[in-house]
Amino acid sequence: MKIPLPQDVASLNQPEIITSQDRWDAVSRELAGVAEFSVDTESNSMHAYRGRICLVQLSWNSSICLLDPLAVSDLSSLGSLLGNSTITKLMHGADYDLRCFFREYGFETKGLFDTEVCARFCGMVAPNLAATLLTYLEVDIPKSRRLQRSNWALRPLTGEAREYAASDVMHLAPLAGEFRRRLGALGRMDWVQEEFARMERAGTQATEPVGPAYLRVKGSDRLDPQQLAVLSALFELRESEAERVDVPPYRVMGNDTLLHLAREPHSALEEAPGMPPQLVRRSGNRIRAEIQRALRGPGVERPVSPRRNQPPSKSAQRRIQALKLWRTEKGAELGLDPSLLWPAASLERLARDPSRWADEGEAVDNADVRAWQRREFAWELREVLHSAVSDFPP
């Protein structure tokens, strides 16, 4: 269904760039009086060791602007706007933006309405913004992988970059209106509202990775202890070098390069796949010294996941198959990705120990299972589990 767009969309292709504190203060006062506004960010995470927000796109009513946080020093009013739950913030795929706002400025976001989440609950499997706008509004926006990956810290912004940035927020208001209509008709508005609230909370929580970062390099699970020691040493060297020259670690050495040197520690650096020649010239001696130090030291034993020590029993395997089959069939019936209906981690815990039903299907403080999932599907899931477990209590 094609939705009418703002009458002056053509003028939005030349959005105002805000670089002065006075102008931002005036705009933020205007935003404080609206019911909702659209927001997105661009960062330089692919070009710096610690990426930062380099542009904040804002759209409301028939206005649009690009706020330059590299030029405007006091953004406290932006934090107040984001944290005001009475003003709806329209975003698309907000997870990263929410974490960036909180990590860099301590800003919490309340009143979120995420159109990517809405698209998933309307049945889209891969709802990137361009595909979502084309599907629901018949709007075709300019998308460029080159601009998406460009260094947004560079100034001045080109006209092409401005148009690209503006397109990320230009159509979110009519898109949100379309989703409110569709999800209301489907009876799923309370589903997405709970998802929005979870995203708001997650945006203020640091995601702590499990175990050392070098163990997450693909292929590291096939290294012996001495090779793991080399990988660990080179990983730390890469981090320190990346921080020193202020680039992402992958631009110093790729993971394939690290893995090759860990497997073949006596090979010539120049022969390692993807090894930058300038790195060999600048830091070759240091790399070789780190490899030798790791080879002389004790090896590194890879921690074994508890789950690997306790493979599921045959009966648990049968139960997980039954539970996942129910979820797949239910997803097909509703036209939704099955993963939305019930968390896989919860299904696996139930399959291993059906006596956990009260914790998984009824407890309001379960971190994985949503309230709307329990309301809609707990009784049905319990029936499936009952059929798969001979002594399951009625």
Short mmCIF file of C-alpha atoms in Angstrom, two decimals, residues 89-276:
data_model
loop_
_atom_site.label_atom_id
_atom_site.label_comp_id
_atom_site.label_asym_id
_atom_site.label_seq_id
_atom_site.Cartn_x
_atom_site.Cartn_y
_atom_site.Cartn_z
CA LYS A 89 11.49 8.10 18.91
CA LEU A 90 11.09 6.49 15.48
CA MET A 91 14.12 4.39 14.54
CA HIS A 92 14.96 1.47 12.29
CA GLY A 93 17.26 -1.20 13.72
CA ALA A 94 17.98 0.86 16.83
CA ASP A 95 20.14 -1.61 18.78
CA TYR A 96 23.51 -0.17 17.75
CA ASP A 97 22.38 3.45 17.97
CA LEU A 98 21.01 3.00 21.50
CA ARG A 99 24.27 1.43 22.69
CA CYS A 100 26.30 4.22 21.06
CA PHE A 101 24.19 6.98 22.64
CA PHE A 102 24.63 5.39 26.06
CA ARG A 103 28.31 4.45 25.70
CA GLU A 104 29.44 7.83 24.38
CA TYR A 105 27.15 10.24 26.20
CA GLY A 106 25.33 8.28 28.88
CA PHE A 107 22.02 8.97 27.10
CA GLU A 108 19.16 6.54 27.73
CA THR A 109 16.44 6.26 25.11
CA LYS A 110 12.79 5.99 26.10
CA GLY A 111 9.66 5.93 23.96
CA LEU A 112 11.24 3.82 21.22
CA PHE A 113 9.28 2.72 18.15
CA ASP A 114 11.48 0.54 15.95
CA THR A 115 10.19 -0.05 12.42
CA GLU A 116 12.62 -2.93 11.82
CA VAL A 117 11.03 -4.83 14.71
CA CYS A 118 7.61 -4.01 13.31
CA ALA A 119 8.58 -5.37 9.90
CA ARG A 120 9.68 -8.66 11.47
CA PHE A 121 6.36 -8.97 13.27
CA CYS A 122 4.60 -8.35 9.96
CA GLY A 123 6.49 -11.28 8.42
CA MET A 124 9.59 -9.79 6.78
CA VAL A 125 12.66 -12.01 7.19
CA ALA A 126 15.37 -9.51 6.20
CA PRO A 127 13.86 -6.08 6.89
CA ASN A 128 16.65 -3.67 6.03
CA LEU A 129 15.38 -0.12 5.66
CA ALA A 130 15.48 0.01 1.86
CA ALA A 131 13.56 -3.27 1.48
CA THR A 132 11.06 -2.30 4.18
CA LEU A 133 10.28 1.08 2.59
CA LEU A 134 9.91 -0.50 -0.83
CA THR A 135 7.61 -3.23 0.50
CA TYR A 136 5.29 -1.12 2.63
CA LEU A 137 5.47 2.40 1.16
CA GLU A 138 6.68 1.74 -2.40
CA VAL A 139 9.49 4.19 -1.70
CA ASP A 140 12.91 3.58 -3.23
CA ILE A 141 15.70 5.29 -1.29
CA PRO A 142 19.34 5.67 -2.35
CA LYS A 143 21.51 3.07 -0.64
CA SER A 144 25.23 2.84 -1.10
CA ARG A 145 27.54 0.31 0.50
CA ARG A 146 30.39 2.73 -0.19
CA LEU A 147 28.69 5.49 1.82
CA GLN A 148 27.56 3.07 4.50
CA ARG A 149 31.18 2.09 5.08
CA SER A 150 32.66 5.56 4.59
CA ASN A 151 34.40 7.66 7.22
CA TRP A 152 31.65 9.89 8.57
CA ALA A 153 34.13 11.90 10.61
CA LEU A 154 35.45 13.56 7.46
CA ARG A 155 34.31 17.08 6.69
CA PRO A 156 32.80 18.65 4.71
CA LEU A 157 30.01 16.19 3.96
CA THR A 158 29.29 15.77 0.28
CA GLY A 159 25.81 16.37 -1.12
CA GLU A 160 25.56 12.65 -1.81
CA ALA A 161 26.42 11.85 1.82
CA ARG A 162 23.82 14.34 3.07
CA GLU A 163 21.10 12.82 0.92
CA TYR A 164 22.08 9.31 2.00
CA ALA A 165 21.99 10.27 5.68
CA ALA A 166 18.67 12.11 5.35
CA SER A 167 17.05 9.13 3.62
CA ASP A 168 17.50 7.06 6.79
CA VAL A 169 14.96 9.18 8.68
CA MET A 170 12.95 10.89 5.94
CA HIS A 171 10.21 8.25 5.64
CA LEU A 172 10.08 6.72 9.12
CA ALA A 173 6.95 8.62 10.21
CA PRO A 174 4.67 7.31 7.42
CA LEU A 175 6.29 3.88 7.77
CA ALA A 176 5.47 3.84 11.50
CA GLY A 177 1.91 4.83 10.70
CA GLU A 178 1.57 1.93 8.29
CA PHE A 179 2.91 -0.51 10.87
CA ARG A 180 0.59 0.79 13.57
CA ARG A 181 -2.31 0.06 11.25
CA ARG A 182 -1.08 -3.42 10.25
CA LEU A 183 0.02 -4.58 13.70
CA GLY A 184 -3.17 -3.23 15.25
CA ALA A 185 -5.21 -5.30 12.82
CA LEU A 186 -3.09 -8.37 13.61
CA GLY A 187 -3.37 -7.84 17.36
CA ARG A 188 0.41 -7.66 17.74
CA MET A 189 1.00 -4.10 18.95
CA ASP A 190 1.55 -5.25 22.53
CA TRP A 191 4.09 -7.77 21.21
CA VAL A 192 6.27 -5.11 19.60
CA GLN A 193 5.81 -2.69 22.51
CA GLU A 194 7.39 -5.25 24.81
CA GLU A 195 10.23 -5.72 22.32
CA PHE A 196 10.80 -1.96 22.27
CA ALA A 197 11.03 -1.88 26.07
CA ARG A 198 13.56 -4.72 26.06
CA MET A 199 15.64 -2.87 23.47
CA GLU A 200 15.60 0.28 25.61
CA ARG A 201 16.94 -1.68 28.58
CA ALA A 202 19.52 -3.55 26.51
CA GLY A 203 20.83 -0.26 25.15
CA THR A 204 22.15 0.65 28.59
CA GLN A 205 23.77 -2.71 29.30
CA ALA A 206 27.29 -3.54 28.22
CA THR A 207 27.52 -6.88 26.42
CA GLU A 208 30.28 -8.80 28.13
CA PRO A 209 31.78 -11.42 25.79
CA VAL A 210 32.34 -14.87 27.19
CA GLY A 211 36.02 -15.78 27.44
CA PRO A 212 39.08 -14.16 25.83
CA ALA A 213 38.42 -12.44 22.51
CA TYR A 214 41.11 -14.37 20.61
CA LEU A 215 39.22 -17.60 21.25
CA ARG A 216 36.40 -16.26 19.07
CA VAL A 217 38.63 -16.15 16.00
CA LYS A 218 37.10 -18.59 13.53
CA GLY A 219 39.32 -21.69 13.33
CA SER A 220 40.97 -21.18 16.73
CA ASP A 221 39.17 -24.26 18.04
CA ARG A 222 41.43 -26.39 15.86
CA LEU A 223 44.70 -25.02 17.29
CA ASP A 224 46.85 -26.89 19.79
CA PRO A 225 47.90 -25.19 23.07
CA GLN A 226 51.18 -23.80 21.69
CA GLN A 227 49.46 -22.42 18.62
CA LEU A 228 46.80 -20.85 20.84
CA ALA A 229 49.57 -19.14 22.80
CA VAL A 230 50.89 -17.64 19.55
CA LEU A 231 47.41 -16.53 18.55
CA SER A 232 46.90 -14.88 21.95
CA ALA A 233 50.20 -12.99 21.69
CA LEU A 234 49.52 -11.78 18.16
CA PHE A 235 45.98 -10.79 19.04
CA GLU A 236 47.27 -8.54 21.85
CA LEU A 237 49.92 -7.08 19.55
CA ARG A 238 47.26 -6.27 16.96
CA GLU A 239 45.10 -4.54 19.58
CA SER A 240 47.93 -2.34 20.83
CA GLU A 241 49.01 -1.43 17.29
CA ALA A 242 45.44 -0.63 16.27
CA GLU A 243 45.00 1.64 19.28
CA ARG A 244 48.33 3.34 18.59
CA VAL A 245 47.48 4.25 14.98
CA ASP A 246 43.73 4.64 15.69
CA VAL A 247 42.30 2.14 13.23
CA PRO A 248 40.05 -0.91 13.70
CA PRO A 249 42.10 -4.03 14.53
CA TYR A 250 41.16 -5.80 11.29
CA ARG A 251 42.94 -3.05 9.34
CA VAL A 252 46.21 -3.94 11.09
CA MET A 253 45.97 -7.69 10.49
CA GLY A 254 43.01 -9.79 9.51
CA ASN A 255 41.96 -12.89 11.44
CA ASP A 256 43.10 -15.12 8.58
CA THR A 257 46.58 -13.65 8.92
CA LEU A 258 46.61 -14.24 12.67
CA LEU A 259 45.42 -17.82 12.23
CA HIS A 260 48.05 -18.59 9.59
CA LEU A 261 50.88 -17.31 11.78
CA ALA A 262 49.55 -19.29 14.75
CA ARG A 263 49.47 -22.47 12.66
CA GLU A 264 52.78 -21.79 10.93
CA PRO A 265 54.80 -19.75 13.43
CA HIS A 266 58.11 -20.37 11.64
CA SER A 267 56.85 -19.22 8.23
CA ALA A 268 57.98 -15.96 6.66
CA LEU A 269 55.79 -13.03 7.65
CA GLU A 270 55.70 -11.85 4.05
CA GLU A 271 54.05 -15.12 3.01
CA ALA A 272 51.17 -14.88 5.46
CA PRO A 273 47.88 -14.33 3.58
CA GLY A 274 46.69 -10.76 3.86
CA MET A 275 49.80 -9.51 5.67
CA PRO A 276 50.24 -5.78 4.88
#
